[in-house]
PDB file of C-alpha atoms in Angstrom:
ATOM      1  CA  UNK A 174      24.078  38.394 161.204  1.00 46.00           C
ATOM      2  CA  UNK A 175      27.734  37.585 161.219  1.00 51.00           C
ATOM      3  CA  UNK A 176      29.724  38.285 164.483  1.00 51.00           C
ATOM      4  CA  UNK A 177      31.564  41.478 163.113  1.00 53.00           C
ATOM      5  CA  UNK A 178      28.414  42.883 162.607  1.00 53.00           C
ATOM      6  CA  UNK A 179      26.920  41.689 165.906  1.00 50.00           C
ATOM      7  CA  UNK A 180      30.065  43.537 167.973  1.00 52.00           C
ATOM      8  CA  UNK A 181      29.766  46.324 165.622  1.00 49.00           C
ATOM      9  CA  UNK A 182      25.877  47.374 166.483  1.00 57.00           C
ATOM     10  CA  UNK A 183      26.263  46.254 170.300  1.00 66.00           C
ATOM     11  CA  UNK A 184      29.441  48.624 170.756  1.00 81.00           C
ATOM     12  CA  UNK A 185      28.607  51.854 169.287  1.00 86.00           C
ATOM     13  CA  UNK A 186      32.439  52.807 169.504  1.00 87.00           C
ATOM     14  CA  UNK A 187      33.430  50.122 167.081  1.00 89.00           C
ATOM     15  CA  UNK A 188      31.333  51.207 164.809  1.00 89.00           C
ATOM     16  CA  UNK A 189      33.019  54.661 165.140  1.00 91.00           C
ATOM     17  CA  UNK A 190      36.469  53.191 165.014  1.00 90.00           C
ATOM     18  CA  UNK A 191      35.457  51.488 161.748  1.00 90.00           C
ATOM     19  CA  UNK A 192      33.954  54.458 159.988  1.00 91.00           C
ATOM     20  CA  UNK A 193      37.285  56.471 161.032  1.00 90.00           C
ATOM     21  CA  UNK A 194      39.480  54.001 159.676  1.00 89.00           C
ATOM     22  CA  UNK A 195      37.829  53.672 156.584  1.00 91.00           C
ATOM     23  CA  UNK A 196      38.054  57.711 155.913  1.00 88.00           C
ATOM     24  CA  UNK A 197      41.766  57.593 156.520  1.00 86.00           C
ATOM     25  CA  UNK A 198      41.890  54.625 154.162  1.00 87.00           C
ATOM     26  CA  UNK A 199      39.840  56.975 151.657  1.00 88.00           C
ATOM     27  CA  UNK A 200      41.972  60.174 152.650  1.00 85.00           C
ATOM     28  CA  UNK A 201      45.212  57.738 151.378  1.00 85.00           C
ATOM     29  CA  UNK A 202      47.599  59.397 153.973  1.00 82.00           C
ATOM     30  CA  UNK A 203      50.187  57.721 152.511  1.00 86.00           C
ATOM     31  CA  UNK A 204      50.269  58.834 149.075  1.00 88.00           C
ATOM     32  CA  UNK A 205      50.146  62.443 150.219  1.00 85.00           C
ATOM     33  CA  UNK A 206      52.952  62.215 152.658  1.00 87.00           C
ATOM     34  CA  UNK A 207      55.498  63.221 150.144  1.00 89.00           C
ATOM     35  CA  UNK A 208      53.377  66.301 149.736  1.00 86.00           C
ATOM     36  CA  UNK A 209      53.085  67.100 153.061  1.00 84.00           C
ATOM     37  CA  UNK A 210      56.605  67.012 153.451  1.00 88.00           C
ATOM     38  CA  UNK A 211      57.822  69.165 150.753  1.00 87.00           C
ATOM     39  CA  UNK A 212      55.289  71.904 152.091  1.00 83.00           C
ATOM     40  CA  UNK A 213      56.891  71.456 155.886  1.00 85.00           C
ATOM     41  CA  UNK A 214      60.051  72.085 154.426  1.00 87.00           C
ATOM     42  CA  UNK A 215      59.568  74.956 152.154  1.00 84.00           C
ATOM     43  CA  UNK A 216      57.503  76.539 155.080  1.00 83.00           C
ATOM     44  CA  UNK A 217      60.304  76.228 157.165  1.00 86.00           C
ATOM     45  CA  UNK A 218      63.075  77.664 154.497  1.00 87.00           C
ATOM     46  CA  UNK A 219      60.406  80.248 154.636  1.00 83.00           C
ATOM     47  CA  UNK A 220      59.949  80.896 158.416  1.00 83.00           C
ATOM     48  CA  UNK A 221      63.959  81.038 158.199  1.00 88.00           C
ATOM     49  CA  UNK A 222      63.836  83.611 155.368  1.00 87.00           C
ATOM     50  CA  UNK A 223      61.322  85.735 156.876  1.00 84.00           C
ATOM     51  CA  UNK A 224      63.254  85.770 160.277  1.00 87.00           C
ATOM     52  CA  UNK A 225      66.525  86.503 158.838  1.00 91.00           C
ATOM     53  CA  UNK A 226      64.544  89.475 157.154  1.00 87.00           C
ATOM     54  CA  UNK A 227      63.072  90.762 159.593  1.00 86.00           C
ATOM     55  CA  UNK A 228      66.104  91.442 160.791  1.00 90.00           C
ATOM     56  CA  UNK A 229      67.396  92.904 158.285  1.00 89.00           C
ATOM     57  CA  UNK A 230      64.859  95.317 157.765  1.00 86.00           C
ATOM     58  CA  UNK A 231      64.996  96.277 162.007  1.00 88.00           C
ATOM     59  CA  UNK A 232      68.480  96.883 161.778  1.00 90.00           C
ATOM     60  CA  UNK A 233      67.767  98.784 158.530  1.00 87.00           C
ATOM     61  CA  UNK A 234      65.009 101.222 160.373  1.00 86.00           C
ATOM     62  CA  UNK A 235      67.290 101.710 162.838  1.00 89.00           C
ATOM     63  CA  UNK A 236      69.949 102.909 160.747  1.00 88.00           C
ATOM     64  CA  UNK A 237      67.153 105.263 159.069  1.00 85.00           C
ATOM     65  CA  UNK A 238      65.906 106.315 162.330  1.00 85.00           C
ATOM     66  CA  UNK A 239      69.639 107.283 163.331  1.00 86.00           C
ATOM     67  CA  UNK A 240      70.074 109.285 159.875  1.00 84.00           C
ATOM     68  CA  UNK A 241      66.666 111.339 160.634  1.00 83.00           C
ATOM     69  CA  UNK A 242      68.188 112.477 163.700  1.00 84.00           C
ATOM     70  CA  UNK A 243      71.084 113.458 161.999  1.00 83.00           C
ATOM     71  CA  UNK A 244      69.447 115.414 159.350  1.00 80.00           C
ATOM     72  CA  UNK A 245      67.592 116.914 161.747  1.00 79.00           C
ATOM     73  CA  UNK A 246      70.930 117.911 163.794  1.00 80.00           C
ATOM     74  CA  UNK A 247      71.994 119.666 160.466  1.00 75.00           C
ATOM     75  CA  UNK A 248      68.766 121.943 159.751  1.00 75.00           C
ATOM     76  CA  UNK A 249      69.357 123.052 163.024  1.00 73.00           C
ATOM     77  CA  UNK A 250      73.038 123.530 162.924  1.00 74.00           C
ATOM     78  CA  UNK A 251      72.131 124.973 159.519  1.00 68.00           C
ATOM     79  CA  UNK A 252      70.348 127.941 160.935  1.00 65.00           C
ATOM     80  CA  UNK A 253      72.978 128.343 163.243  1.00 64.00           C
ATOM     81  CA  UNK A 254      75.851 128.572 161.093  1.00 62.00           C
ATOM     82  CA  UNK A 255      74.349 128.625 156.930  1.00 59.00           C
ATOM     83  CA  UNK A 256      76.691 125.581 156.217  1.00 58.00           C
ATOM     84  CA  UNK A 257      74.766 124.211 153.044  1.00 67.00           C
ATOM     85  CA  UNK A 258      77.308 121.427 152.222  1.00 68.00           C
ATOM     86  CA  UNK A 259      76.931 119.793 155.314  1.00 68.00           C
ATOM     87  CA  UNK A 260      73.151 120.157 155.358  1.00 72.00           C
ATOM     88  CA  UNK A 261      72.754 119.285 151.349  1.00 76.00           C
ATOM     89  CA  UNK A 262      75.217 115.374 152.491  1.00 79.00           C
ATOM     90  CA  UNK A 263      72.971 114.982 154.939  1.00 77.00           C
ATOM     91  CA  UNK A 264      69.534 115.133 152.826  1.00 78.00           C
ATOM     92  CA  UNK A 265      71.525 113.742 149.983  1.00 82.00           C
ATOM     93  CA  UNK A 266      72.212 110.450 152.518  1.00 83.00           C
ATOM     94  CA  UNK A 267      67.887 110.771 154.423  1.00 83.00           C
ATOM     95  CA  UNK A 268      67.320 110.209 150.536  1.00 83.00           C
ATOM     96  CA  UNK A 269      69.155 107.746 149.383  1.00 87.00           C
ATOM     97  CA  UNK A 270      68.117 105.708 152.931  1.00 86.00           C
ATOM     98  CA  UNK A 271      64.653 106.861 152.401  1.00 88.00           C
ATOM     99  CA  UNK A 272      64.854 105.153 149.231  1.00 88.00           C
ATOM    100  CA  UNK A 273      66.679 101.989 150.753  1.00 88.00           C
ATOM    101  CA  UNK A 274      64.070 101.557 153.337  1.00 88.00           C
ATOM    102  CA  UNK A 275      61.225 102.011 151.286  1.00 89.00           C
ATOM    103  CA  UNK A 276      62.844  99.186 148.832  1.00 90.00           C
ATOM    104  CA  UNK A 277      63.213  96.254 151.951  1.00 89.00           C
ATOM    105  CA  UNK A 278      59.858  97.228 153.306  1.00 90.00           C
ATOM    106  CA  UNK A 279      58.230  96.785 149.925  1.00 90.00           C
ATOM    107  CA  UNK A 280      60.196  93.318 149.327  1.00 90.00           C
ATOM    108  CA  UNK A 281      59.218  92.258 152.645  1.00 88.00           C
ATOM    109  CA  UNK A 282      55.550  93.043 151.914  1.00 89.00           C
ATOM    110  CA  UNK A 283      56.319  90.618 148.558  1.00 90.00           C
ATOM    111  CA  UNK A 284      58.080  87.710 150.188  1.00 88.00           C
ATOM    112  CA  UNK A 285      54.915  87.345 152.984  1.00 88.00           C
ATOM    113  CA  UNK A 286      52.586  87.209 150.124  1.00 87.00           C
ATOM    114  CA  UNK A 287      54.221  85.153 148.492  1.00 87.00           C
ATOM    115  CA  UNK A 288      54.179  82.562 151.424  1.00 84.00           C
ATOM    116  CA  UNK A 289      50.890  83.207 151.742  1.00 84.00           C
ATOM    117  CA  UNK A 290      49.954  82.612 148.732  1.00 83.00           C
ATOM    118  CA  UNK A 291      52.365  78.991 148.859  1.00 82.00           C
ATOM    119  CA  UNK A 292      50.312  78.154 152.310  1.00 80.00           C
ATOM    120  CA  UNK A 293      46.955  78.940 151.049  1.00 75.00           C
ATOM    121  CA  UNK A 294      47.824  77.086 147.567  1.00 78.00           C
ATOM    122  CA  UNK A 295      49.156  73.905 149.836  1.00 74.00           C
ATOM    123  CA  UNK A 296      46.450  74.043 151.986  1.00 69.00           C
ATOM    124  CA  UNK A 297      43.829  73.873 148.681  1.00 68.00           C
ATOM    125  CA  UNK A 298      45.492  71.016 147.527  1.00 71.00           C
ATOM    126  CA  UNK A 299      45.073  69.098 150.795  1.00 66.00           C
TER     127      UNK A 299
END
């Protein structure tokens, strides 16, 4: 029995250390680095994205939400005083934000599947 294999069965940790090293050497670390890198950086580009989105679309709700409010003002005002221009701008603009809204909440929904589907597909090939 050689020494390295003497040390190895009297310390049960060496042994350990050994097998570990050898399934790094197997996992080849270093030949997959490159990979790993691209995938940090496009998941950053996309945590940017997704931020800069986010608020977007908040400051695009909030726009909606003031426009509601608005419309709302109008119908009232409208049975108050039967002034149908003013009411017909204001559902004319709820519907073109309606539309808007509906649009960047949709694309949103797209770009997070999309990373999702870019995690999950980097995480497979790992």
């Amino acid at each position: 029995m050689s020494m390295t294999q003497a040390s190895a069965t009297e310390h049960p940790f060496i042994a350990t250390l050994q097998s570990a090293s050898q399934s790094w050497q197997t996992f080849a670390l270093d030949t997959k680095r490159p990979q790993f890198q691209q995938a940090a950086a496009q998941t950053k580009a996309n945590n940017q994205q997704s931020l800069k989105s986010r608020k977007t679309l908040a400051e695009t709700t909030k726009t909606f939400k003031k426009t509601v409010k608005q419309t709302e003002s109008a119908i009232v005002s409208k049975n108050s005083n039967s002034n149908n221009d003013g009411t017909k701008a204001s559902f004319d603009k709820l519907s073109t934000q309606c539309k808007s809204i509906v649009k960047s909440y949709q694309e949103e929904i797209d770009a997070l599947t999309k990373r999702c589907k870019s995690s999950d597909g980097t995480f497979m090939d790992v």
